[in-house]
PDB file of C-alpha atoms and ligand atoms in Angstrom:
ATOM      1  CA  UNK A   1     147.551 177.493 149.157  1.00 68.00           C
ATOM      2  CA  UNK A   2     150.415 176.298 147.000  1.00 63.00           C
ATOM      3  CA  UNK A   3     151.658 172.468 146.523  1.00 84.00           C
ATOM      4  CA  UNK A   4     153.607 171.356 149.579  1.00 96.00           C
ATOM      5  CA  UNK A   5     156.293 168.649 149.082  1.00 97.00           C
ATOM      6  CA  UNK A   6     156.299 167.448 152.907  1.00 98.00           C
ATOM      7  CA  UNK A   7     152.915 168.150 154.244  1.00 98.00           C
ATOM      8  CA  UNK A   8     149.342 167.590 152.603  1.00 98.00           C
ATOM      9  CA  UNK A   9     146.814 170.165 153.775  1.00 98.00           C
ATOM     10  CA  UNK A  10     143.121 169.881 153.384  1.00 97.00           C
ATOM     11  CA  UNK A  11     139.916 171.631 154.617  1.00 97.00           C
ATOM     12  CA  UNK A  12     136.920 169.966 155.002  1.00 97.00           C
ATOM     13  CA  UNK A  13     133.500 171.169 157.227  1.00 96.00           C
ATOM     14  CA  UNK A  14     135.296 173.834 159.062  1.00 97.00           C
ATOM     15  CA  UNK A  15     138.459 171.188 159.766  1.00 98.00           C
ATOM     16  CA  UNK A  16     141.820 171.755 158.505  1.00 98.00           C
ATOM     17  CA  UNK A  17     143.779 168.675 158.120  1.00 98.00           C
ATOM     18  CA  UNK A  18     147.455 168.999 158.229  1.00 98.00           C
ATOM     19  CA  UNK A  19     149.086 165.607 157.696  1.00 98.00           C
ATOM     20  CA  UNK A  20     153.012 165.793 158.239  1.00 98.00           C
ATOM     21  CA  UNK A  21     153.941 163.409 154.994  1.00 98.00           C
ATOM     22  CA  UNK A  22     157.490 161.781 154.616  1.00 98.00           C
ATOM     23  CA  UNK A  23     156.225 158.110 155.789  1.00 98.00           C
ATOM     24  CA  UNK A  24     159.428 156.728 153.880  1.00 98.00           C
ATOM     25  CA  UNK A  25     161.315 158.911 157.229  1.00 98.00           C
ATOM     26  CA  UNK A  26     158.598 158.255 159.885  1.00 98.00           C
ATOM     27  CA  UNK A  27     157.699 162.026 158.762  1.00 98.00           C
ATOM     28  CA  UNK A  28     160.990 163.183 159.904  1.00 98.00           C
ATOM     29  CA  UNK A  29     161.067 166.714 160.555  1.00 97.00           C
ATOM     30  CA  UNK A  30     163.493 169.001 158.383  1.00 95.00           C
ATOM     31  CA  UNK A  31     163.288 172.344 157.276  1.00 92.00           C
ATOM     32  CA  UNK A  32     161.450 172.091 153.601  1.00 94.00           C
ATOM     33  CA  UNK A  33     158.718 171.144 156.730  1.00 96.00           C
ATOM     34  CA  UNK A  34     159.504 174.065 158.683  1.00 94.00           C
ATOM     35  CA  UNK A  35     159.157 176.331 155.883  1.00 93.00           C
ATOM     36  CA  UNK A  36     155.564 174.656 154.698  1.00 96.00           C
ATOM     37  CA  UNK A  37     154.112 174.552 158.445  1.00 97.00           C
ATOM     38  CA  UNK A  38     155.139 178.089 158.738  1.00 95.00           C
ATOM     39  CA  UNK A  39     152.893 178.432 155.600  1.00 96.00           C
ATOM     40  CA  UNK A  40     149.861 176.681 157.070  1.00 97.00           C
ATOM     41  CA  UNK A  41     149.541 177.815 160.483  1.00 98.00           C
ATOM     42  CA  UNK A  42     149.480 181.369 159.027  1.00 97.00           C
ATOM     43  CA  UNK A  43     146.350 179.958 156.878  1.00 97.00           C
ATOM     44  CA  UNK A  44     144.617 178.000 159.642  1.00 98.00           C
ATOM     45  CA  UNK A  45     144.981 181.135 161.683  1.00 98.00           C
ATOM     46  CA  UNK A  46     143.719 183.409 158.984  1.00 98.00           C
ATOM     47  CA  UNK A  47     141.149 181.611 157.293  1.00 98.00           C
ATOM     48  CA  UNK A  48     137.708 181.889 158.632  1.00 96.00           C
ATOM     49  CA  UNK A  49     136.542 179.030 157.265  1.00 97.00           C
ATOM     50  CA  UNK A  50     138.561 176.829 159.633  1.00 98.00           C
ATOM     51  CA  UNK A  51     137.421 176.972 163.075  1.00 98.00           C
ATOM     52  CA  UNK A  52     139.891 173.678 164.396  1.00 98.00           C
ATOM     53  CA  UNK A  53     142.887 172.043 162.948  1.00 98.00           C
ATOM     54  CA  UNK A  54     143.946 168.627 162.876  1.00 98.00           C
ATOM     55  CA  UNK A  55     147.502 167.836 162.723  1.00 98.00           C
ATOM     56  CA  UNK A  56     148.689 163.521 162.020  1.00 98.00           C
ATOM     57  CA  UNK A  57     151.186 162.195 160.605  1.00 98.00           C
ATOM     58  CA  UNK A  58     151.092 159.761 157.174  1.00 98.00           C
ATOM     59  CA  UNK A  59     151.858 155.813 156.923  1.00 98.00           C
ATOM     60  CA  UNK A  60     151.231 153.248 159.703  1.00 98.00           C
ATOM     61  CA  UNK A  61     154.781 153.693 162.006  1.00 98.00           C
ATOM     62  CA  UNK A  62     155.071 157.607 163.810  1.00 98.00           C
ATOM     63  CA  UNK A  63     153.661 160.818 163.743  1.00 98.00           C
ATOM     64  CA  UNK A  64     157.032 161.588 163.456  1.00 98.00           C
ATOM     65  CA  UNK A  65     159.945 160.257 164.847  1.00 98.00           C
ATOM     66  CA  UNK A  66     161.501 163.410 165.195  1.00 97.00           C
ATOM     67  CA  UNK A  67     164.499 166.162 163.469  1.00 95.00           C
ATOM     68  CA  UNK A  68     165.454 165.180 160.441  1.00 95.00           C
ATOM     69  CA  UNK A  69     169.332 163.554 160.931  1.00 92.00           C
ATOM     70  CA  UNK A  70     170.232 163.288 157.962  1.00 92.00           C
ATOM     71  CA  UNK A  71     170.401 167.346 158.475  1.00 87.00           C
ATOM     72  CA  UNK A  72     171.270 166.847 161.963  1.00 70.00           C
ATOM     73  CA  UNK A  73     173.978 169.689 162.730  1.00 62.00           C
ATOM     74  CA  UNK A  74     173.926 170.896 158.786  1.00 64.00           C
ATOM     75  CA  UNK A  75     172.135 173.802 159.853  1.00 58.00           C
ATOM     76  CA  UNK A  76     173.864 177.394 159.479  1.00 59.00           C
ATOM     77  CA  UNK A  77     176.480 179.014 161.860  1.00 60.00           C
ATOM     78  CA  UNK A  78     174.219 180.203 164.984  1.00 59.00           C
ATOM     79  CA  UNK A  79     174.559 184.052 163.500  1.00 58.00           C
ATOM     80  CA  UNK A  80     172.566 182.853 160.660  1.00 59.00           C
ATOM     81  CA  UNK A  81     170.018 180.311 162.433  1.00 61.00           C
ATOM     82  CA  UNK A  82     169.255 183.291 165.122  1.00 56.00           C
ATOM     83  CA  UNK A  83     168.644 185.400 162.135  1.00 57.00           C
ATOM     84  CA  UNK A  84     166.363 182.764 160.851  1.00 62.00           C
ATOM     85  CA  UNK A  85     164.170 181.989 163.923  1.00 59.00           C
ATOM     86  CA  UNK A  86     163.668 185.558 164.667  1.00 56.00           C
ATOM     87  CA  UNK A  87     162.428 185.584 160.703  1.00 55.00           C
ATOM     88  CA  UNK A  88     160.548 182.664 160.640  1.00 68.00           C
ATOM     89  CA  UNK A  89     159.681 181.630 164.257  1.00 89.00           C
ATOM     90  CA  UNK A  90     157.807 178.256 163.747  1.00 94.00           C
ATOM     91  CA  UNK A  91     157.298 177.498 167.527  1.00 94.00           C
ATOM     92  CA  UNK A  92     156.442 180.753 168.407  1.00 94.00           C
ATOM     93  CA  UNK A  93     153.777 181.533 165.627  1.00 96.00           C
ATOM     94  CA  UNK A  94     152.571 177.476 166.931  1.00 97.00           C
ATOM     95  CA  UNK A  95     151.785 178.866 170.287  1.00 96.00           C
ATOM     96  CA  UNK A  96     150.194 181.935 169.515  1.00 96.00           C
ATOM     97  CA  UNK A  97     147.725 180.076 167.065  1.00 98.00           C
ATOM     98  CA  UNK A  98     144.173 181.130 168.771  1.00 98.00           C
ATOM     99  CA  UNK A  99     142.225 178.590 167.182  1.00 98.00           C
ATOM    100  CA  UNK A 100     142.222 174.983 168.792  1.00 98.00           C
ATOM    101  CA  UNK A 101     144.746 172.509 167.455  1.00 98.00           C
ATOM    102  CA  UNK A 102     143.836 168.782 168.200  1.00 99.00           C
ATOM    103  CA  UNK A 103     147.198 166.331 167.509  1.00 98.00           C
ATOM    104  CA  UNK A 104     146.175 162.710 166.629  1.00 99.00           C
ATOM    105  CA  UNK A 105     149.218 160.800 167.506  1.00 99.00           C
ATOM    106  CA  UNK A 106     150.710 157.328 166.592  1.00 98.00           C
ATOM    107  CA  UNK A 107     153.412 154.844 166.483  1.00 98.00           C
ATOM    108  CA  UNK A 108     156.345 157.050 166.989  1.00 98.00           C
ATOM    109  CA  UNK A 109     156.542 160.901 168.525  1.00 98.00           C
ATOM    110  CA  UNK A 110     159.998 161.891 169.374  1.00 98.00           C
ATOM    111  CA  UNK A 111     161.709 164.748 169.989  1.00 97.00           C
ATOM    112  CA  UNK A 112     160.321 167.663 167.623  1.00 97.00           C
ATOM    113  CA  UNK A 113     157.424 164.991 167.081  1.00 98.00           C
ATOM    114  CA  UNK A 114     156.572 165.324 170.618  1.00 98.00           C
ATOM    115  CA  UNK A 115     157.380 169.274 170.896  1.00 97.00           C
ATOM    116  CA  UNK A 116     154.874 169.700 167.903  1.00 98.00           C
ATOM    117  CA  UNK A 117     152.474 167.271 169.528  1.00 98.00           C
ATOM    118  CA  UNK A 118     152.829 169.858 172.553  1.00 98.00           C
ATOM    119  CA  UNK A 119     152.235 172.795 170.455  1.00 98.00           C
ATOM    120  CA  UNK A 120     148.746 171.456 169.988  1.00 98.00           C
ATOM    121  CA  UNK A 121     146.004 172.307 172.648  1.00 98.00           C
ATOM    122  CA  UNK A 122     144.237 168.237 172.548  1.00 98.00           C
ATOM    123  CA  UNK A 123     146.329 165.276 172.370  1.00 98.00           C
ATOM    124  CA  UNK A 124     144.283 161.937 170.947  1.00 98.00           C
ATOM    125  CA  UNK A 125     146.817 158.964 170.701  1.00 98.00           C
ATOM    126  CA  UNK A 126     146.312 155.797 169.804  1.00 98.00           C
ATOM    127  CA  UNK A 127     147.229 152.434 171.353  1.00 98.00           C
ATOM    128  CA  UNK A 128     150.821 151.909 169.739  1.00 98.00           C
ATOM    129  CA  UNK A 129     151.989 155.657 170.706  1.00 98.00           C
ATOM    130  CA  UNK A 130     155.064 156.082 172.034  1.00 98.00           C
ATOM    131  CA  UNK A 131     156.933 159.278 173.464  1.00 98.00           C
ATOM    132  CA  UNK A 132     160.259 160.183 173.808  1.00 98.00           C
ATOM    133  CA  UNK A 133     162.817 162.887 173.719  1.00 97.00           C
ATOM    134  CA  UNK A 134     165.860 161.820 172.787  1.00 96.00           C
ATOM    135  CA  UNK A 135     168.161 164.812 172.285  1.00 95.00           C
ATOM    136  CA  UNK A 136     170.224 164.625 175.064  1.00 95.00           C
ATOM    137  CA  UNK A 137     171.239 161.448 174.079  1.00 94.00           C
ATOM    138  CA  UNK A 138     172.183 163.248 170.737  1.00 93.00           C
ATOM    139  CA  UNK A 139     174.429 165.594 172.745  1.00 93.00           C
ATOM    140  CA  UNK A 140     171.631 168.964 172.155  1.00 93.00           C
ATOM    141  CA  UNK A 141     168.723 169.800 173.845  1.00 94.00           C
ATOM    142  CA  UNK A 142     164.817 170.447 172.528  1.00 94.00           C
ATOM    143  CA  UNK A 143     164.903 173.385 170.470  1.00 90.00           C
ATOM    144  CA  UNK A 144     161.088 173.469 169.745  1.00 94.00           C
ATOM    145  CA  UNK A 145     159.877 174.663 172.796  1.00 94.00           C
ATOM    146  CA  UNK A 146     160.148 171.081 174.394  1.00 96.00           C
ATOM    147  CA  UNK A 147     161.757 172.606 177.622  1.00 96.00           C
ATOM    148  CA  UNK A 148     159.002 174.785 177.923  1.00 96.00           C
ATOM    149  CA  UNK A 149     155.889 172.809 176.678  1.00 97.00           C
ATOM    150  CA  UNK A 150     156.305 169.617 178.429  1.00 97.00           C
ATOM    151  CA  UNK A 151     156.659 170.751 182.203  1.00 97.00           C
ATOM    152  CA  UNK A 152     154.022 172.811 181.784  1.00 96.00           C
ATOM    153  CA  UNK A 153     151.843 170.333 180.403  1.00 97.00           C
ATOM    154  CA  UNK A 154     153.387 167.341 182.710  1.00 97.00           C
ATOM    155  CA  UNK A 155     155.213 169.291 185.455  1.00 97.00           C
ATOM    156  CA  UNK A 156     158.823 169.219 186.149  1.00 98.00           C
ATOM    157  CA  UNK A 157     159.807 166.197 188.020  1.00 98.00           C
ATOM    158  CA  UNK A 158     158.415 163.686 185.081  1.00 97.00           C
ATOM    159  CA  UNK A 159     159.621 166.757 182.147  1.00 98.00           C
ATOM    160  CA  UNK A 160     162.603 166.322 183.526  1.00 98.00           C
ATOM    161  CA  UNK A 161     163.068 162.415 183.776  1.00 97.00           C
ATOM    162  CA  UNK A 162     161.555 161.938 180.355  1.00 97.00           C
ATOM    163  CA  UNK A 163     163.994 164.304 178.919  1.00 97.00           C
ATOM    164  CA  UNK A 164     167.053 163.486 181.283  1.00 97.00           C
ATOM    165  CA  UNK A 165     166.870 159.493 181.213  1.00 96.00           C
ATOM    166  CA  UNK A 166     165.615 159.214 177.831  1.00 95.00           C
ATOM    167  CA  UNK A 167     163.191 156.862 178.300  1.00 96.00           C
ATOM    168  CA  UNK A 168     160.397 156.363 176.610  1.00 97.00           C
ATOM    169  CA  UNK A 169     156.322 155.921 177.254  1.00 98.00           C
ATOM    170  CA  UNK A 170     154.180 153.971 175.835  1.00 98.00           C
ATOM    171  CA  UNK A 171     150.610 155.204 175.184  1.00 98.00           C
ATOM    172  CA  UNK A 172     148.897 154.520 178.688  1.00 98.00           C
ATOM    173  CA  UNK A 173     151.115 155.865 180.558  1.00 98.00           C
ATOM    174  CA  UNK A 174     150.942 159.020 178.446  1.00 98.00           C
ATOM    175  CA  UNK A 175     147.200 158.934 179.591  1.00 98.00           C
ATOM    176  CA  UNK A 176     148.536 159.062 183.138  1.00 98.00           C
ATOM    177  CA  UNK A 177     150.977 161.623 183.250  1.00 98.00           C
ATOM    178  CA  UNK A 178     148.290 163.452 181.191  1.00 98.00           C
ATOM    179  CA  UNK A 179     150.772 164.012 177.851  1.00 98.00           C
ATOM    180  CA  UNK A 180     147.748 163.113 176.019  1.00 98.00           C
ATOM    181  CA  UNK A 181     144.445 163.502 176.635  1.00 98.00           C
ATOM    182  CA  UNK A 182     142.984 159.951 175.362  1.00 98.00           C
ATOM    183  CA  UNK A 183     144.235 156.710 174.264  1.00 98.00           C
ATOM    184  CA  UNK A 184     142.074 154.761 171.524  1.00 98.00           C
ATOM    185  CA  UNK A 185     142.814 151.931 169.252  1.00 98.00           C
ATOM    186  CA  UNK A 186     144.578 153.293 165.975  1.00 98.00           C
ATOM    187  CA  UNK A 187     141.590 152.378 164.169  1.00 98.00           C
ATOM    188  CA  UNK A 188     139.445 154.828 166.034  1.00 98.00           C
ATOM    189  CA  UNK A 189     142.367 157.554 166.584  1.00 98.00           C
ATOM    190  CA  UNK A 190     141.152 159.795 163.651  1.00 98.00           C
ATOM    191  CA  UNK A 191     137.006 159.328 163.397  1.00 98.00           C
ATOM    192  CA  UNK A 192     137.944 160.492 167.174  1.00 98.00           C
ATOM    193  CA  UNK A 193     140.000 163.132 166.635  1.00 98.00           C
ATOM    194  CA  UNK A 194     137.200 164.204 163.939  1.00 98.00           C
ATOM    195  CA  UNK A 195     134.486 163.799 166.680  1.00 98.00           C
ATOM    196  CA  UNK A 196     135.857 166.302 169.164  1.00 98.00           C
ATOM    197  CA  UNK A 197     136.855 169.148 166.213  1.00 98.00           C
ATOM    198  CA  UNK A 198     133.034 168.688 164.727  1.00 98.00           C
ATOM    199  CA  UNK A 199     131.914 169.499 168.706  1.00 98.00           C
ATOM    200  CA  UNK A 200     134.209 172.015 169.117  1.00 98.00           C
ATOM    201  CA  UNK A 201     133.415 173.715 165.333  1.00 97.00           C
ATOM    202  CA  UNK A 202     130.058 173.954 166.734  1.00 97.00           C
ATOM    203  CA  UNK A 203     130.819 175.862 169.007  1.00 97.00           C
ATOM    204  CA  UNK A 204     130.855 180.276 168.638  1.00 96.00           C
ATOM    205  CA  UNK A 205     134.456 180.206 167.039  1.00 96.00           C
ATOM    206  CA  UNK A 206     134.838 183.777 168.884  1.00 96.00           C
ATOM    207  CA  UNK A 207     134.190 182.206 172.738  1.00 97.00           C
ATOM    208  CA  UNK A 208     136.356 178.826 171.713  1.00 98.00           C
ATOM    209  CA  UNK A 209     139.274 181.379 170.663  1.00 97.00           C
ATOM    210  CA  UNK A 210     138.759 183.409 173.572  1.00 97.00           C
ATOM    211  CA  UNK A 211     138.237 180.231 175.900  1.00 98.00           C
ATOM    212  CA  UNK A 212     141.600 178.864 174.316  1.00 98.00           C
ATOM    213  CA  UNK A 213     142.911 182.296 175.051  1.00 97.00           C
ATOM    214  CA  UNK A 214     142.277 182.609 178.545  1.00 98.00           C
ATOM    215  CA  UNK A 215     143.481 178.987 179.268  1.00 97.00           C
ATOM    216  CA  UNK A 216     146.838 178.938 177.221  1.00 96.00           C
ATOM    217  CA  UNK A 217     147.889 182.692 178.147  1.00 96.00           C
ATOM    218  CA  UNK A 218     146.819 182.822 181.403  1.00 97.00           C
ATOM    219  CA  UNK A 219     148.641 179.761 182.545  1.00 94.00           C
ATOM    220  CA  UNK A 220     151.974 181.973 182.094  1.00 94.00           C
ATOM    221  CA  UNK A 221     150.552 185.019 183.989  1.00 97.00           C
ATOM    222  CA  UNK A 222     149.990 185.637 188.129  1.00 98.00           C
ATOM    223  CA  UNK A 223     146.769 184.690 188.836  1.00 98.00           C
ATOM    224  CA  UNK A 224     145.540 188.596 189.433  1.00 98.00           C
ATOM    225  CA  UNK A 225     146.779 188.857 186.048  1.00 98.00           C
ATOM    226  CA  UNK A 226     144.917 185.930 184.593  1.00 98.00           C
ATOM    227  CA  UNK A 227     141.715 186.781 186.109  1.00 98.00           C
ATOM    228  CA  UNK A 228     141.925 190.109 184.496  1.00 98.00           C
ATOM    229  CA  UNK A 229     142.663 188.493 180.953  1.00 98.00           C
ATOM    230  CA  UNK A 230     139.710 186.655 181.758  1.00 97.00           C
ATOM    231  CA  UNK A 231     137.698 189.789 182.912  1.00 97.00           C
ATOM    232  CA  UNK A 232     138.857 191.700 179.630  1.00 97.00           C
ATOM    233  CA  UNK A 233     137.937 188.682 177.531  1.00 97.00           C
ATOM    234  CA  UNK A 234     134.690 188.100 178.942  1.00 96.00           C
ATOM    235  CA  UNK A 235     133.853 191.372 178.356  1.00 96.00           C
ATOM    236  CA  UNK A 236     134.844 191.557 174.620  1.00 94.00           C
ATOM    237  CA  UNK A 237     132.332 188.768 174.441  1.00 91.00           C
ATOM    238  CA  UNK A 238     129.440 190.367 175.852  1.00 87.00           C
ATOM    239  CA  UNK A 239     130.100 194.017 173.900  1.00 86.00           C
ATOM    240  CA  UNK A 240     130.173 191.574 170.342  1.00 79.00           C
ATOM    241  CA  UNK A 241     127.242 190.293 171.037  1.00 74.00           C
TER     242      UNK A 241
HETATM  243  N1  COA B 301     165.625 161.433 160.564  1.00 86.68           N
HETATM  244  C1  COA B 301     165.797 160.930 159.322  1.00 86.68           C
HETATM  245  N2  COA B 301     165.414 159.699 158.950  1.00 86.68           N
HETATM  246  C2  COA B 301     164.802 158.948 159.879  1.00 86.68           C
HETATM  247  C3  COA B 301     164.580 159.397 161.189  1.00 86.68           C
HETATM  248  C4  COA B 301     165.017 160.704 161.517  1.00 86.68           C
HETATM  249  N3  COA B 301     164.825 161.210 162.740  1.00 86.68           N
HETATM  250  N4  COA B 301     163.974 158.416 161.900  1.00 86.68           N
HETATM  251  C5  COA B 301     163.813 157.395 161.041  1.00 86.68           C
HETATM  252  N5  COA B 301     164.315 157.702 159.825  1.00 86.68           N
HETATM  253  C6  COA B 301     164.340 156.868 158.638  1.00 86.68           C
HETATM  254  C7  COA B 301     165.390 155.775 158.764  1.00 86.68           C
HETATM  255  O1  COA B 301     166.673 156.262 158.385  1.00 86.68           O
HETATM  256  C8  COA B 301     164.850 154.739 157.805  1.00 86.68           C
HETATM  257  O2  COA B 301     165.164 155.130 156.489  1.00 86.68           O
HETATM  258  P1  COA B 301     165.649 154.028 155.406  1.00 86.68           P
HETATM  259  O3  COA B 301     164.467 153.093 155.281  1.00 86.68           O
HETATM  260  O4  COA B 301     165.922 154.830 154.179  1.00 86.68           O
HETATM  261  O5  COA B 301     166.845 153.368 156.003  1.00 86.68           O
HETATM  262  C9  COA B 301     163.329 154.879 157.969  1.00 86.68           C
HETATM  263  O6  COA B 301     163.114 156.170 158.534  1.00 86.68           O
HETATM  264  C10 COA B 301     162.737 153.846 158.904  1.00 86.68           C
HETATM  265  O7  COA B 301     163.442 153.918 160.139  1.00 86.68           O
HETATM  266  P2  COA B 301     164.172 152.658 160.822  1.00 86.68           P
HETATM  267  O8  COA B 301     165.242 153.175 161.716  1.00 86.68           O
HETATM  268  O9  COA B 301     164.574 151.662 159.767  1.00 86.68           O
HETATM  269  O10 COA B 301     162.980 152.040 161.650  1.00 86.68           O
HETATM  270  P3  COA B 301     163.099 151.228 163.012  1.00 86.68           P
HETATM  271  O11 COA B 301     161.758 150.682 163.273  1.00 86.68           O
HETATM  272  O12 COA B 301     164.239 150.267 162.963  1.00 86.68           O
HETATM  273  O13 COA B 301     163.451 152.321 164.121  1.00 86.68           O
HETATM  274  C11 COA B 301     163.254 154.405 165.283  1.00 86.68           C
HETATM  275  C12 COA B 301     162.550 153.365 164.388  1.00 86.68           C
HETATM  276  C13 COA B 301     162.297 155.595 165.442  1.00 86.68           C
HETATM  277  C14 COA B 301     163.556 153.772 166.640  1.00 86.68           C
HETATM  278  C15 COA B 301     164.568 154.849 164.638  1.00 86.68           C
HETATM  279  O14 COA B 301     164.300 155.188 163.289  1.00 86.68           O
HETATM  280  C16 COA B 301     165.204 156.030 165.291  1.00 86.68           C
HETATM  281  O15 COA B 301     165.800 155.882 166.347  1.00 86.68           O
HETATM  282  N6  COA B 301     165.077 157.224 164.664  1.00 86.68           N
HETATM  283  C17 COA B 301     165.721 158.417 165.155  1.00 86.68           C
HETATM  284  C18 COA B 301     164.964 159.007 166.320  1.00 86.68           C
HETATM  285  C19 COA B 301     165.676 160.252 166.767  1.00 86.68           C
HETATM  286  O16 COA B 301     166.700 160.216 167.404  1.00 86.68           O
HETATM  287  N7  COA B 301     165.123 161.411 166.352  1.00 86.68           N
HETATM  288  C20 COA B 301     165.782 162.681 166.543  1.00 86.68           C
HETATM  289  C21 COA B 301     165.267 163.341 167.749  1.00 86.68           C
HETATM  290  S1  COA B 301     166.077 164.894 168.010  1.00 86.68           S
END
């Protein structure tokens, strides 16, 4: 993998570690990041030797406190960003990732901080978390799948407040719309995070993909059309064995 000027990646033990790295911007997201996440979620996907992916952000104050404003609006006419997306469709090549993804999250996730955190399949945050979206406020909407992700991860009425009020949630009550899956102190947010990929990467990485598969797919399918993704899964399984 080359040098990344935004991200750090690392593999270790079947992990890989992708750390979102402009602390000096709360690990603002702008395109040089685009471009190198593109580049490693084709490798996690590709590479055997990772079974489960870790993605944090670097320095003590966000994950990442969202896009980068600076470029805020700079982007090309909407012929040319179409053009782009449907060349280099970040969100979409996120989502069809069939390995798991586990997000440790702190200090501040906003806007495409939280839609990455969404992209994920596990969501670990620690005590000083705190959500938000605030592109309305900005005059756009999420453009990273955020309109998508959240009510199907925390259902429509609370999607829909988060987005349309702005406000913003603190860790524990993350926990108990279920936007995250556990709250720890920051200390313990990464030897945790570590914890569940080891279990998981212990796991036969063909049934994990496949259980991820039937999960994250099926959700978007009629249930006669689930249990048949299940069906054709489950038997893949079995003939492999
Ligand atoms: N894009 C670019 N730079 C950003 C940024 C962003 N989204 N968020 C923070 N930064 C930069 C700040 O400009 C500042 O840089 P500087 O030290 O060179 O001045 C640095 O990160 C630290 O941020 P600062 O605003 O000083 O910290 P704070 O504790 O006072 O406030 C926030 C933290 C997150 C509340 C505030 O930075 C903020 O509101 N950021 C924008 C959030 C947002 O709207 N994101 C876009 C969503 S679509």
């Amino acid at each position: 993998m080359g040098d990344f000027e935004v991200i750090i990646y690392e593999k270790t033990d079947g992990i890989g570690y992708v750390t979102l790295n402009r602390p000096q911007a709360l690990n603002a997201y702008n395109l040089q990041m685009r471009d190198e996440l593109y580049q490693v979620l084709g490798a996690i996907e590709d590479d055997p030797e990772v079974r489960v992916a870790i993605f944090k952000g670097a320095g003590e104050r966000a994950f990442c406190a969202g896009a980068d404003l600076t470029e805020f609006l700079t982007a090309p006419s909407p012929v040319v960003a179409r053009q782009v997306r449907w060349e280099r469709d970040i969100w979409g090549l996120f989502l069809s990732i069939t390995k798991p993804i586990i997000a440790a999250l702190h200090g501040y996730v906003l806007g495409d901080g939280m839609e990455i955190a969404m992209c994920c399949d596990l969501r670990l945050a620690s005590e000083d978390a705190q959500f938000g979206m605030p592109e309305p406020g900005l005059g756009i909407i999420p453009a990273a799948c955020g309109t998508q992700t959240v009510p199907r991860v925390i259902g429509r009425a609370k999607a829909l407040e988060i987005l349309l009020t702005g406000r913003w949630i603190e860790a524990e009550e993350a926990r108990r719309l279920k936007l995250v899956n556990q709250v720890v102190p920051r200390t313990e947010l990464l030897p945790a995070a570590e914890r569940m990929a080891k279990k998981i990467g212990s796991y036969d990485p063909i049934a994990v993909s496949y259980a991820k598969q039937a999960i994250t797919r099926g959700l978007d399918l009629s249930l006669d059309e689930g249990l048949e993704l299940e069906a054709r899964l489950g038997s893949l399984i079995s003939s492999s064995k």
